[in-house]
CSV table of C-alpha atoms in Angstrom, one decimal:
chain,number,residue,atom,x,y,z
A,593,MET,CA,-67.2,-4.9,13.2
A,594,SER,CA,-65.3,-6.1,10.2
A,595,THR,CA,-63.6,-2.7,9.7
A,596,LYS,CA,-62.3,-2.9,13.3
A,597,ILE,CA,-60.7,-6.3,12.5
A,598,ILE,CA,-59.1,-5.0,9.3
A,599,ARG,CA,-57.7,-2.0,11.2
A,600,THR,CA,-56.2,-4.1,13.9
A,601,LYS,CA,-54.8,-6.5,11.3
A,602,LYS,CA,-53.2,-3.5,9.4
A,603,LYS,CA,-51.8,-2.2,12.7
A,604,SER,CA,-50.3,-5.6,13.6
A,605,GLN,CA,-48.7,-5.9,10.1
A,606,LYS,CA,-47.2,-2.5,10.5
A,607,LYS,CA,-45.8,-3.4,13.9
A,608,LEU,CA,-44.2,-6.6,12.4
A,609,TYR,CA,-42.8,-4.5,9.5
A,610,LEU,CA,-41.3,-2.0,11.9
A,611,LYS,CA,-39.8,-4.8,14.0
A,612,LYS,CA,-38.1,-6.4,11.0
A,613,HIS,CA,-37.0,-3.0,9.8
A,614,ASN,CA,-35.5,-2.1,13.2
A,615,LYS,CA,-33.7,-5.5,13.3
A,616,LEU,CA,-32.2,-4.8,9.9
A,617,LYS,CA,-31.1,-1.3,11.0
A,618,LEU,CA,-29.5,-2.8,14.1
A,619,LEU,CA,-27.7,-5.5,12.1
A,620,LEU,CA,-26.4,-2.9,9.5
A,621,LEU,CA,-25.2,-0.6,12.3
A,622,SER,CA,-23.4,-3.4,14.1
A,623,LEU,CA,-21.8,-4.6,10.9
A,624,ILE,CA,-20.5,-1.0,10.1
A,625,PHE,CA,-19.2,-0.7,13.7
A,626,ALA,CA,-17.4,-4.1,13.4
A,627,ILE,CA,-15.8,-3.0,10.2
A,628,ILE,CA,-14.6,0.3,11.6
A,629,VAL,CA,-13.2,-1.4,14.8
A,630,PHE,CA,-11.4,-4.1,12.6
A,631,SER,CA,-9.9,-1.5,10.4
A,632,ILE,CA,-8.6,0.6,13.4
A,633,ILE,CA,-7.1,-2.5,15.0
A,634,ASN,CA,-5.5,-3.5,11.7
A,635,SER,CA,-3.9,-0.1,11.1
A,636,LYS,CA,-2.6,0.0,14.7
A,637,TYR,CA,-1.1,-3.5,14.4
A,638,THR,CA,0.5,-2.6,11.0
A,639,SER,CA,2.0,0.7,12.4
A,640,TYR,CA,3.3,-1.3,15.4
A,641,ARG,CA,4.9,-3.9,13.1
A,642,CYS,CA,6.4,-1.1,10.8
A,643,LYS,CA,8.8,-0.2,13.6
A,644,ASP,CA,10.9,-3.1,12.1
A,645,LEU,CA,12.6,-2.0,8.9
A,646,ASP,CA,12.3,-5.4,7.2
A,647,TYR,CA,8.6,-5.6,7.8
A,648,ALA,CA,8.1,-2.0,6.7
A,649,ILE,CA,9.9,-2.6,3.4
A,650,LYS,CA,7.8,-5.7,2.6
A,651,ASN,CA,4.6,-4.2,3.7
A,652,TYR,CA,4.9,-0.9,1.8
A,653,THR,CA,6.0,-2.5,-1.4
A,654,THR,CA,3.4,-5.3,-1.6
A,655,THR,CA,0.3,-3.8,-0.1
A,656,GLY,CA,-1.9,-0.8,-0.7
A,657,ILE,CA,-5.0,-0.1,-2.8
A,658,PHE,CA,-3.7,3.1,-4.3
A,659,ASN,CA,0.0,2.0,-4.5
A,660,LYS,CA,0.9,2.4,-8.1
A,661,HIS,CA,4.4,0.9,-7.5
A,662,LYS,CA,2.9,-2.3,-5.8
A,663,LEU,CA,4.9,-5.5,-6.2
A,664,TYR,CA,3.5,-9.0,-6.3
A,665,SER,CA,6.4,-10.3,-4.3
A,666,VAL,CA,9.8,-9.0,-3.1
A,667,GLU,CA,12.7,-11.1,-4.5
A,668,SER,CA,15.4,-9.1,-2.7
A,669,TYR,CA,16.3,-5.8,-1.2
A,670,GLU,CA,19.5,-4.1,-0.3
A,671,ILE,CA,19.9,-1.3,2.2
A,672,LYS,CA,22.2,1.2,0.6
A,673,PHE,CA,22.2,3.7,3.4
A,674,SER,CA,20.7,3.9,6.9
A,675,ASP,CA,21.4,6.2,9.8
A,676,GLY,CA,18.6,5.0,12.1
A,677,ASN,CA,16.1,7.7,11.0
A,678,PHE,CA,16.5,7.6,7.2
A,679,ALA,CA,17.2,4.7,4.9
A,680,ILE,CA,17.7,4.3,1.1
A,681,ILE,CA,16.8,0.8,-0.1
A,682,ASP,CA,16.9,-0.9,-3.5
A,683,VAL,CA,14.0,-3.3,-3.8
A,684,LYS,CA,13.7,-5.9,-6.6
A,685,GLY,CA,10.6,-7.9,-7.2
A,686,LEU,CA,7.8,-9.0,-9.6
A,687,GLU,CA,5.3,-6.4,-10.8
A,688,ASN,CA,1.7,-6.8,-9.5
A,689,LYS,CA,0.3,-6.4,-13.0
A,690,ALA,CA,0.7,-8.7,-16.1
A,691,PRO,CA,3.2,-9.5,-17.7
A,692,TYR,CA,4.8,-9.6,-14.2
A,693,LYS,CA,8.2,-8.1,-15.1
A,694,VAL,CA,11.0,-8.0,-12.7
A,695,VAL,CA,11.4,-4.3,-11.6
A,696,THR,CA,13.7,-2.5,-9.3
A,697,TYR,CA,12.7,0.5,-7.1
A,698,LYS,CA,14.8,2.8,-5.0
A,699,LEU,CA,12.9,3.6,-1.8
A,700,HIS,CA,13.5,6.5,0.6
A,701,ILE,CA,12.1,5.6,4.0
A,702,GLN,CA,12.0,7.8,7.0
A,703,LYS,CA,11.2,7.1,10.7
A,704,ASN,CA,8.5,9.4,12.1
A,705,SER,CA,8.2,10.7,15.7
A,706,LYS,CA,6.4,7.5,16.8
A,707,GLY,CA,9.3,5.3,15.6
A,708,THR,CA,7.5,3.7,12.6
A,709,TRP,CA,9.0,3.7,9.1
A,710,LYS,CA,7.1,5.6,6.4
A,711,VAL,CA,7.9,5.7,2.7
A,712,LYS,CA,8.8,9.2,1.5
A,713,GLU,CA,9.6,8.5,-2.2
A,714,TYR,CA,9.6,5.7,-4.8
A,715,TYR,CA,12.0,5.9,-7.7
A,716,PRO,CA,11.5,3.3,-10.4
A,717,ARG,CA,14.9,1.9,-11.3
A,718,SER,CA,14.1,-0.8,-13.9
A,719,TYR,CA,15.8,1.1,-16.7
A,720,CYS,CA,19.0,1.5,-14.6
A,721,PHE,CA,19.0,-2.2,-14.1
A,722,LEU,CA,18.8,-2.7,-17.9
A,723,PHE,CA,21.8,-0.4,-18.4
A,724,SER,CA,23.9,-2.3,-15.8
A,725,GLU,CA,23.0,-5.6,-17.5
A,726,LEU,CA,24.1,-4.2,-20.9
A,727,GLN,CA,27.3,-2.9,-19.4
A,728,SER,CA,28.3,-6.4,-18.4
A,729,LEU,CA,28.6,-7.2,-22.2
A,730,HIS,CA,31.6,-4.8,-22.2
A,731,ILE,CA,30.0,-2.5,-24.8
A,732,PRO,CA,30.6,1.2,-24.3
A,733,LEU,CA,27.3,2.9,-23.9
A,734,PHE,CA,25.7,5.8,-22.2
A,735,LYS,CA,24.8,5.4,-18.5
A,736,LEU,CA,22.0,7.0,-16.6
A,737,THR,CA,23.2,9.0,-13.6
A,738,GLN,CA,21.1,10.7,-10.9
A,739,LEU,CA,22.1,14.3,-10.3
A,740,SER,CA,20.2,15.0,-7.1
A,741,ASN,CA,18.6,13.0,-4.3
A,742,ARG,CA,16.8,15.9,-2.5
A,743,VAL,CA,14.4,17.0,-5.3
A,744,ASN,CA,12.4,15.2,-7.9
A,745,PRO,CA,14.8,12.9,-9.8
A,746,VAL,CA,16.9,14.7,-12.4
A,747,PHE,CA,18.9,12.4,-14.6
A,748,ALA,CA,21.7,12.9,-17.1
A,749,PHE,CA,23.4,10.6,-19.5
A,750,THR,CA,27.2,10.1,-19.0
A,751,TYR,CA,29.5,8.1,-21.3
A,752,SER,CA,31.1,5.0,-19.7
Protein backbone atom coordinates (compact mmCIF):
# COMPACT_ATOMS: atom_id res chain seq x y z
CA MET A 1 0.00 0.00 0.00
CA SER A 2 2.76 2.43 0.86
CA THR A 3 4.61 1.74 -2.42
CA LYS A 4 1.46 2.67 -4.32
CA ILE A 5 1.27 6.03 -2.51
CA ILE A 6 4.95 6.72 -3.24
CA ARG A 7 4.49 5.89 -6.93
CA THR A 8 1.47 8.15 -7.29
CA LYS A 9 3.34 10.91 -5.44
CA LYS A 10 6.28 10.56 -7.85
CA LYS A 11 3.92 10.63 -10.82
CA SER A 12 2.20 13.79 -9.58
CA GLN A 13 5.60 15.46 -8.96
CA LYS A 14 6.67 14.52 -12.48
CA LYS A 15 3.45 15.99 -13.91
CA LEU A 16 4.03 19.25 -12.02
CA TYR A 17 7.63 19.38 -13.28
CA LEU A 18 6.48 18.85 -16.89
CA LYS A 19 3.80 21.55 -16.54
CA LYS A 20 6.36 24.07 -15.27
CA HIS A 21 8.83 23.02 -17.93
CA ASN A 22 6.20 23.39 -20.68
CA LYS A 23 5.26 26.85 -19.36
CA LEU A 24 8.92 27.90 -19.49
CA LYS A 25 9.24 26.58 -23.05
CA LEU A 26 6.13 28.47 -24.09
CA LEU A 27 7.38 31.66 -22.42
CA LEU A 28 10.79 31.35 -24.08
CA LEU A 29 9.29 30.69 -27.53
CA SER A 30 6.88 33.61 -27.21
CA LEU A 31 9.78 35.87 -26.14
CA ILE A 32 11.87 34.81 -29.14
CA PHE A 33 8.88 35.33 -31.45
CA ALA A 34 8.28 38.83 -30.01
CA ILE A 35 11.94 39.78 -30.51
CA ILE A 36 11.88 38.57 -34.13
CA VAL A 37 8.64 40.45 -34.88
CA PHE A 38 9.99 43.62 -33.23
CA SER A 39 13.24 43.47 -35.22
CA ILE A 40 11.37 42.96 -38.52
CA ILE A 41 9.05 45.90 -37.79
CA ASN A 42 12.03 48.06 -36.79
CA SER A 43 13.97 47.25 -39.97
CA LYS A 44 10.89 47.94 -42.16
CA TYR A 45 10.32 51.27 -40.39
CA THR A 46 13.98 52.26 -40.77
CA SER A 47 14.03 51.37 -44.47
CA TYR A 48 10.82 53.37 -44.96
CA ARG A 49 12.34 56.39 -43.19
CA CYS A 50 15.60 56.06 -45.18
CA LYS A 51 13.76 57.23 -48.30
CA ASP A 52 14.51 60.71 -46.93
CA LEU A 53 18.16 61.64 -47.53
CA ASP A 54 18.50 63.67 -44.30
CA TYR A 55 17.27 60.78 -42.16
CA ALA A 56 19.46 58.29 -44.03
CA ILE A 57 22.60 60.37 -43.44
CA LYS A 58 21.94 60.70 -39.71
CA ASN A 59 20.86 57.07 -39.33
CA TYR A 60 23.79 55.47 -41.16
CA THR A 61 26.41 57.65 -39.47
CA THR A 62 25.17 57.32 -35.87
CA THR A 63 23.83 53.75 -35.66
CA GLY A 64 25.00 50.22 -36.31
CA ILE A 65 26.69 47.56 -34.21
CA PHE A 66 29.40 46.80 -36.76
CA ASN A 67 29.79 50.36 -38.07
CA LYS A 68 33.47 51.22 -37.51
CA HIS A 69 32.88 54.80 -38.72
CA LYS A 70 30.06 55.40 -36.22
CA LEU A 71 29.67 58.94 -34.91
CA TYR A 72 28.32 59.97 -31.52
CA SER A 73 26.52 62.92 -33.07
CA VAL A 74 26.42 64.69 -36.42
CA GLU A 75 27.44 68.35 -36.15
CA SER A 76 26.92 69.21 -39.79
CA TYR A 77 26.81 67.74 -43.25
CA GLU A 78 27.10 69.18 -46.71
CA ILE A 79 25.76 67.58 -49.87
CA LYS A 80 28.51 68.02 -52.45
CA PHE A 81 26.70 66.27 -55.31
CA SER A 82 23.31 64.66 -55.84
CA ASP A 83 21.50 63.58 -58.97
CA GLY A 84 18.54 61.92 -57.26
CA ASN A 85 20.04 58.41 -57.32
CA PHE A 86 23.58 59.04 -56.09
CA ALA A 87 24.91 61.55 -53.57
CA ILE A 88 28.31 62.57 -52.22
CA ILE A 89 28.15 64.05 -48.72
CA ASP A 90 30.74 65.46 -46.31
CA VAL A 91 29.69 64.65 -42.73
CA LYS A 92 31.31 66.23 -39.68
CA GLY A 93 30.71 64.97 -36.14
CA LEU A 94 32.07 63.60 -32.88
CA GLU A 95 33.63 60.14 -32.83
CA ASN A 96 31.77 57.49 -30.87
CA LYS A 97 34.91 56.41 -28.98
CA ALA A 98 36.99 58.39 -26.49
CA PRO A 99 38.68 60.95 -26.82
CA TYR A 100 35.66 62.07 -28.94
CA LYS A 101 37.58 63.88 -31.65
CA VAL A 102 35.81 65.82 -34.36
CA VAL A 103 36.10 63.81 -37.58
CA THR A 104 34.95 64.33 -41.13
CA TYR A 105 33.79 61.58 -43.49
CA LYS A 106 32.99 61.61 -47.17
CA LEU A 107 29.96 59.37 -47.85
CA HIS A 108 28.86 57.90 -51.14
CA ILE A 109 25.16 57.11 -50.86
CA GLN A 110 23.09 55.45 -53.57
CA LYS A 111 19.35 54.90 -53.92
CA ASN A 112 18.33 51.27 -54.46
CA SER A 113 15.41 49.92 -56.52
CA LYS A 114 12.98 50.36 -53.58
CA GLY A 115 13.84 54.04 -53.30
CA THR A 116 15.79 53.86 -50.04
CA TRP A 117 19.25 55.36 -49.62
CA LYS A 118 22.13 52.98 -48.82
CA VAL A 119 25.74 53.84 -47.99
CA LYS A 120 28.14 52.54 -50.61
CA GLU A 121 31.45 53.80 -49.21
CA TYR A 122 32.92 55.75 -46.30
CA TYR A 123 36.07 57.79 -46.74
CA PRO A 124 37.66 59.19 -43.58
CA ARG A 125 38.55 62.82 -44.26
CA SER A 126 39.87 64.00 -40.91
CA TYR A 127 43.41 64.41 -42.26
CA CYS A 128 42.14 66.53 -45.18
CA PHE A 129 40.36 68.75 -42.66
CA LEU A 130 43.69 69.19 -40.84
CA PHE A 131 45.43 70.26 -44.05
CA SER A 132 42.72 72.82 -44.82
CA GLU A 133 43.08 74.26 -41.30
CA LEU A 134 46.87 74.54 -41.70
CA GLN A 135 46.48 76.17 -45.08
CA SER A 136 44.51 79.00 -43.52
CA LEU A 137 47.79 80.05 -41.81
CA HIS A 138 49.14 80.96 -45.30
CA ILE A 139 52.06 78.55 -44.98
CA PRO A 140 52.91 76.72 -48.21
CA LEU A 141 52.54 72.99 -47.64
CA PHE A 142 51.70 69.82 -49.42
CA LYS A 143 48.00 69.11 -49.91
CA LEU A 144 46.36 65.71 -50.14
CA THR A 145 44.42 65.23 -53.37
CA GLN A 146 42.19 62.32 -54.32
CA LEU A 147 43.01 60.88 -57.74
CA SER A 148 39.97 58.69 -58.34
CA ASN A 149 36.41 58.38 -56.98
CA ARG A 150 35.46 55.09 -58.61
CA VAL A 151 38.02 52.75 -57.06
CA ASN A 152 39.51 52.51 -53.61
CA PRO A 153 40.86 55.91 -52.65
CA VAL A 154 44.24 56.70 -54.17
CA PHE A 155 45.84 59.88 -52.90
CA ALA A 156 48.77 62.00 -54.05
CA PHE A 157 50.51 64.96 -52.47
CA THR A 158 50.49 68.15 -54.50
CA TYR A 159 52.26 71.36 -53.61
CA SER A 160 50.02 74.35 -52.95
